[in-house]
Each structure stands twice: as C-alpha cells, then as structure tokens.
Amino acid sequence: MTKAFTFEVLATDGKARRGSITMPRGEIRTPAFMPVGTGGTVKTMYMDQVRGVGSDIILGNTYHLMLRPGAERVARLGGLHEFARWPHPILTDSGGFQVMSLSKLRKLTEKGVTFRSHIDGAPYEMSPERSIEIQGLLDSEIQMQLDECTALPAMEKEIERAMELSLRWAERCKTAFGDQPGKAMFGIVQGGDIPALRLRSAQALKAMDLKGYAIGGLAVGEPQAVMLEMLDITCPELPADRPRYLMGVGTPDDILKSVARGIDMFDCVMPTRAGRHGLAYTRRGKVNLRNARHADDPRPLDEESDCPAARDYSRAYLHHLVRSQEALGAMLLTWNNLSYYQRLMQDIRVAIEAGAFEARAAAISEGWARGDIAVM
C-alpha cells in the first residue's frame, strides 16, 4: 500500500463519483460511510464486526477522547489504532461541534475556546493548534480543522462571523499540521444556509490547497431541501481531485441524494443510535421493533441479508430483547444497521461503476416507499 495519502476518482455517473483514498493503513472505497466511534468504540459493536460489515474507516472524536481517557494517555498506549484494536484508517473530528454543543460555560475568542467539561466541570482550552496536537497524539490518518459550527436558523451576521473565524482557524490548523506523510488535514466549509457565504468559504479553503474538504454546518435542524441546495452550490467550487466529506449526514435518503451531488464521505450516529433504541434500517425502510406487531412474528428482519442479525433472528426475539431492554437487542440491531448502511454504500459504488446510479437510487427509494412486510 502507498505511503502517501492519495485520492483517485475511478468512475463518474452524472455528478456521482466512485473513488479510492489510499494511505499506509489501508484503502477507503468511496462513496464511504464512516461508523462513529466517538470515545474509541463503535457503541455495542466489536471492532471485528465493524470491519466485517464492510467498514474501511471509523471516526473518533477529539473532544471526548481529550476528556476521557486523555490524548496523552492514548499516545503512551500506542495511539488510537492500538488502543481500540482497529488497525485501519481513522478520521478524527476537531472537537469543535461538541465544544459548542455539550460543554458548559464556554467562551469563544480569536485564540480558541475555553470551556468546562460536561462530565465534571473541569476547565479546558481548545485552540486550532491544540486540536491538531490532540489528533496527532491519537495518530489519526485524517484530521479535521477546528471550526465554529453555527446551529440553524441563525442571523446572517452571526453565520458570517463564524465562517470567517473558521477560515482563520483553518490557516492555523494547516500550519500546525505541517507535512505528515500518509496523512491529511481537511478544511471545513461553513456559511450556514447563505449561498454567498458558502461560496466564499469554499473558495478560500480551495486556495489553501488542502488534501480534502468537508462541508459542515448542515443537518443541524434545517430542512433536507436547504441542505441539498447548499451542496448544489458548494460541491462545484471544491477541487474535483480531492475527497468531499459531508459531516454528520445522515439518513439513507440523505446519502443517496448527496452522492448524486458529488459527495464522497459520510458519518452519522444515526445507525448506531437507532439500534440502541429499537429501530432497524432495512431495504424495506425503517422497522420499529418496539411495535407489538412483531411480538409473535417468527420471520427475520430480512431473509436476503448477509448479516446474521438481520437473517438469523426472529422479529419476535428482537422485539422481546428491545422491550426487555436486554443489551443483546442493541447489539443485534446496531449490527444490522451498520451492515445495511455499508451494503447501501457498496450498492452505490457498483451502480456508479456501471453507469446506473440514477436507476439504482430510484429502485432503492421505491423499496423504502413500499414499506415493511405485512403483519402476520
């Protein structure tokens, strides 16, 4: 495997792209979905299961790992790959979103942000340089710039202020990251739901000549149509030879529509969180295993799935586990959900290579619309 970080577009179908990111710890087939491993674990999953469903890369979170167990401790223990027993690529987000949304008594300045931990109230300081330092201690392959993510709706002046601050922080992150062979720092396009600000942000980041570009500040409460409009505006402004990452997205439908606009990478807590709350993603749409209709149903979630959680366990048993709050219920449904997401991504990649993405996306959407199998 190459010792450099490279991205290659292997096929296109309309604006949809089938590509490959290569780096020392492995290849990421794109479009890719990254399971979220916030604190060094994909909740309720063994790492070999995460790999087994087809995941090429997972995501770790700078904010949570700096608080517990601490970045320096992880580094002493061999880095996040060794610590979590995941020898494949890892992307770490900067921690900025969590600082803004979770921490107590935060104060934002040009230098960075000071805040108190949501766990024990201890004081911390996060600057662009410290965020990159922590991500380096974790030893992740893809590291994200520190940015300020503004929740929508917001006033245009506030969105502009946060976007401009994020651009200045991107420059500082680029300097702090330096030249790390086999690794990459991604910038983050901000600008809320204001087209002109999205354009300014994308153009300024493009001028920095980064190895990859993320689109942030979406899927934060705005309608899907607004998110897609921002993608239509932003994607054409980003370099065609660099990966494009839509942060925090999303539903299977969001993924299909975003791939159609040129997005290469996704992450979201949705499949793992849903699994812990009794909700399964399937080719027939979402299935709520808490519903009493499943109590006497001996059929599996999906008899055609190659995932044992979907194929080998009855709906009645899954319903029982969920209603009884047994840990195994969360484990099996998360396994099913991540398997479904990765199967969807593989389906997308194959369709793009065949020049049949639009037709395949329509067929997948029709399957969701038809809904689940009839009640027995």
Coordinates of C-alpha atoms in Angstrom, one line a residue, residues 22-198:
T22 CA -5.2 5.2 -0.2
M23 CA -2.9 5.7 2.8
P24 CA -0.5 3.5 4.8
R25 CA -3.2 1.8 6.9
G26 CA -5.4 0.9 4.0
E27 CA -7.9 1.9 1.3
I28 CA -11.2 3.8 1.7
R29 CA -13.6 2.9 -1.1
T30 CA -15.8 5.9 -1.8
P31 CA -18.6 6.8 -1.5
A32 CA -17.9 5.7 2.1
F33 CA -19.8 5.7 5.3
M34 CA -17.8 6.0 8.5
P35 CA -19.2 4.5 11.6
V36 CA -18.9 6.9 14.6
G37 CA -16.6 5.6 17.3
T38 CA -16.8 8.7 19.5
G39 CA -14.9 7.6 22.5
G40 CA -12.7 4.9 20.9
T41 CA -15.6 2.4 20.4
V42 CA -18.5 2.0 18.0
K43 CA -21.2 1.5 20.6
T44 CA -22.3 -2.1 21.2
M45 CA -20.0 -3.4 18.4
Y46 CA -16.8 -5.4 18.4
M47 CA -14.2 -3.9 16.0
D48 CA -14.0 -7.1 14.0
Q49 CA -17.8 -6.8 13.4
V50 CA -17.4 -3.2 12.3
R51 CA -14.8 -4.4 9.8
G52 CA -16.8 -7.4 8.9
V53 CA -19.8 -5.4 7.7
G54 CA -17.5 -3.6 5.2
S55 CA -16.2 -0.5 7.0
D56 CA -12.9 0.8 5.7
I57 CA -12.6 3.7 8.2
I58 CA -14.1 4.8 11.5
L59 CA -14.5 8.2 13.2
G60 CA -13.1 9.2 16.6
N61 CA -13.9 12.4 18.5
T62 CA -11.2 14.8 19.8
Y63 CA -13.4 16.4 22.4
H64 CA -14.5 13.2 24.1
L65 CA -11.1 11.5 23.9
M66 CA -9.3 14.5 25.3
L67 CA -11.6 14.4 28.3
R68 CA -11.5 10.7 28.8
P69 CA -9.1 8.9 28.8
G70 CA -6.9 11.8 27.6
A71 CA -4.9 12.2 24.4
E72 CA -1.5 11.9 26.0
R73 CA -2.6 8.6 27.7
V74 CA -3.8 7.2 24.4
A75 CA -0.5 8.2 22.8
R76 CA 1.5 6.4 25.6
L77 CA -0.6 3.3 24.9
G78 CA 0.3 3.2 21.2
G79 CA -2.3 5.6 19.7
L80 CA -5.9 5.1 19.0
H81 CA -5.4 2.2 16.5
E82 CA -3.6 0.1 19.0
F83 CA -5.8 1.3 22.0
A84 CA -9.0 0.4 20.2
R85 CA -7.7 -2.6 18.2
W86 CA -8.6 -1.0 14.9
P87 CA -5.5 -1.2 12.5
H88 CA -7.3 0.5 9.7
P89 CA -7.8 4.2 8.8
I90 CA -9.3 6.6 11.4
L91 CA -10.7 10.1 10.9
T92 CA -10.9 12.4 14.0
D93 CA -13.1 15.4 14.1
S94 CA -11.8 18.5 15.7
G95 CA -14.0 18.6 18.7
G96 CA -15.4 22.0 17.8
F97 CA -19.0 20.8 17.4
Q98 CA -19.0 19.1 20.8
V99 CA -17.4 22.1 22.5
M100 CA -20.1 24.3 21.2
S101 CA -23.0 21.9 21.9
L102 CA -22.0 20.0 25.1
S103 CA -19.6 21.9 27.2
K104 CA -20.5 24.3 30.0
L105 CA -19.6 27.9 30.3
R106 CA -17.7 28.1 27.1
K107 CA -16.0 31.3 25.9
L108 CA -15.0 31.9 22.3
T109 CA -12.2 34.2 21.3
E110 CA -9.9 34.6 18.3
K111 CA -7.3 32.4 20.1
G112 CA -9.7 29.5 20.6
V113 CA -12.4 28.4 23.0
T114 CA -12.2 27.8 26.8
F115 CA -14.9 25.6 28.3
R116 CA -15.8 23.3 31.1
S117 CA -16.2 19.6 30.7
H118 CA -19.7 18.3 30.5
I119 CA -18.5 15.4 32.6
D120 CA -17.0 17.0 35.7
G121 CA -16.9 20.7 35.1
A122 CA -13.0 20.8 34.7
P123 CA -11.7 23.7 32.7
Y124 CA -10.1 23.2 29.3
E125 CA -8.8 25.3 26.4
M126 CA -9.1 24.3 22.8
S127 CA -7.2 26.2 20.1
P128 CA -6.7 25.2 16.5
E129 CA -3.1 24.2 17.4
R130 CA -4.2 22.2 20.4
S131 CA -6.9 20.4 18.3
I132 CA -4.3 19.3 15.8
E133 CA -1.9 18.3 18.6
I134 CA -4.5 16.1 20.1
Q135 CA -5.4 14.5 16.8
G136 CA -1.7 13.9 16.3
L137 CA -1.4 12.2 19.7
L138 CA -4.4 10.0 18.7
D139 CA -2.5 9.2 15.5
S140 CA -5.5 9.5 13.1
E141 CA -5.0 9.5 9.4
I142 CA -7.5 12.2 8.6
Q143 CA -7.6 15.2 10.9
M144 CA -10.2 18.0 10.8
Q145 CA -9.6 21.7 11.3
L146 CA -11.1 23.3 14.3
D147 CA -14.2 25.3 13.3
E148 CA -17.2 27.0 14.7
C149 CA -20.4 25.3 13.7
T150 CA -23.5 27.6 13.9
A151 CA -26.8 26.0 14.6
L152 CA -29.6 26.9 12.1
P153 CA -31.6 29.1 12.0
A154 CA -29.2 32.0 12.8
M155 CA -28.8 35.6 11.8
E156 CA -26.6 36.2 8.7
K157 CA -24.1 38.4 10.6
E158 CA -23.6 35.6 13.1
I159 CA -23.1 33.0 10.4
E160 CA -20.6 35.2 8.6
R161 CA -18.7 35.9 11.7
A162 CA -18.4 32.2 12.5
M163 CA -17.4 31.4 8.9
E164 CA -14.7 33.9 8.8
L165 CA -13.3 32.8 12.2
S166 CA -13.3 29.2 10.9
L167 CA -11.3 30.2 7.8
R168 CA -8.7 31.9 10.0
W169 CA -8.6 28.8 12.2
A170 CA -8.2 26.6 9.1
E171 CA -5.0 28.5 8.2
R172 CA -3.6 28.0 11.7
C173 CA -4.6 24.3 11.6
K174 CA -2.8 23.9 8.3
T175 CA 0.4 25.4 9.7
A176 CA 0.1 23.3 12.9
F177 CA -0.4 20.1 10.8
G178 CA 2.6 20.7 8.6
D179 CA 3.7 17.9 6.3
Q180 CA 2.7 14.5 7.7
P181 CA 3.4 11.8 5.1
G182 CA 0.4 9.4 4.6
K183 CA -1.9 11.7 6.5
A184 CA -4.3 14.6 5.6
M185 CA -5.9 17.6 7.2
F186 CA -9.3 18.5 5.8
G187 CA -10.8 22.0 5.8
I188 CA -14.5 22.6 6.6
V189 CA -16.8 24.8 4.5
Q190 CA -19.1 26.8 6.7
G191 CA -21.6 29.5 5.8
G192 CA -24.9 28.2 7.1
D193 CA -27.8 28.5 4.7
I194 CA -26.4 31.6 3.0
P195 CA -25.3 30.8 -0.6
A196 CA -22.8 33.7 -0.9
L197 CA -21.1 32.7 2.4
R198 CA -20.8 29.1 1.4

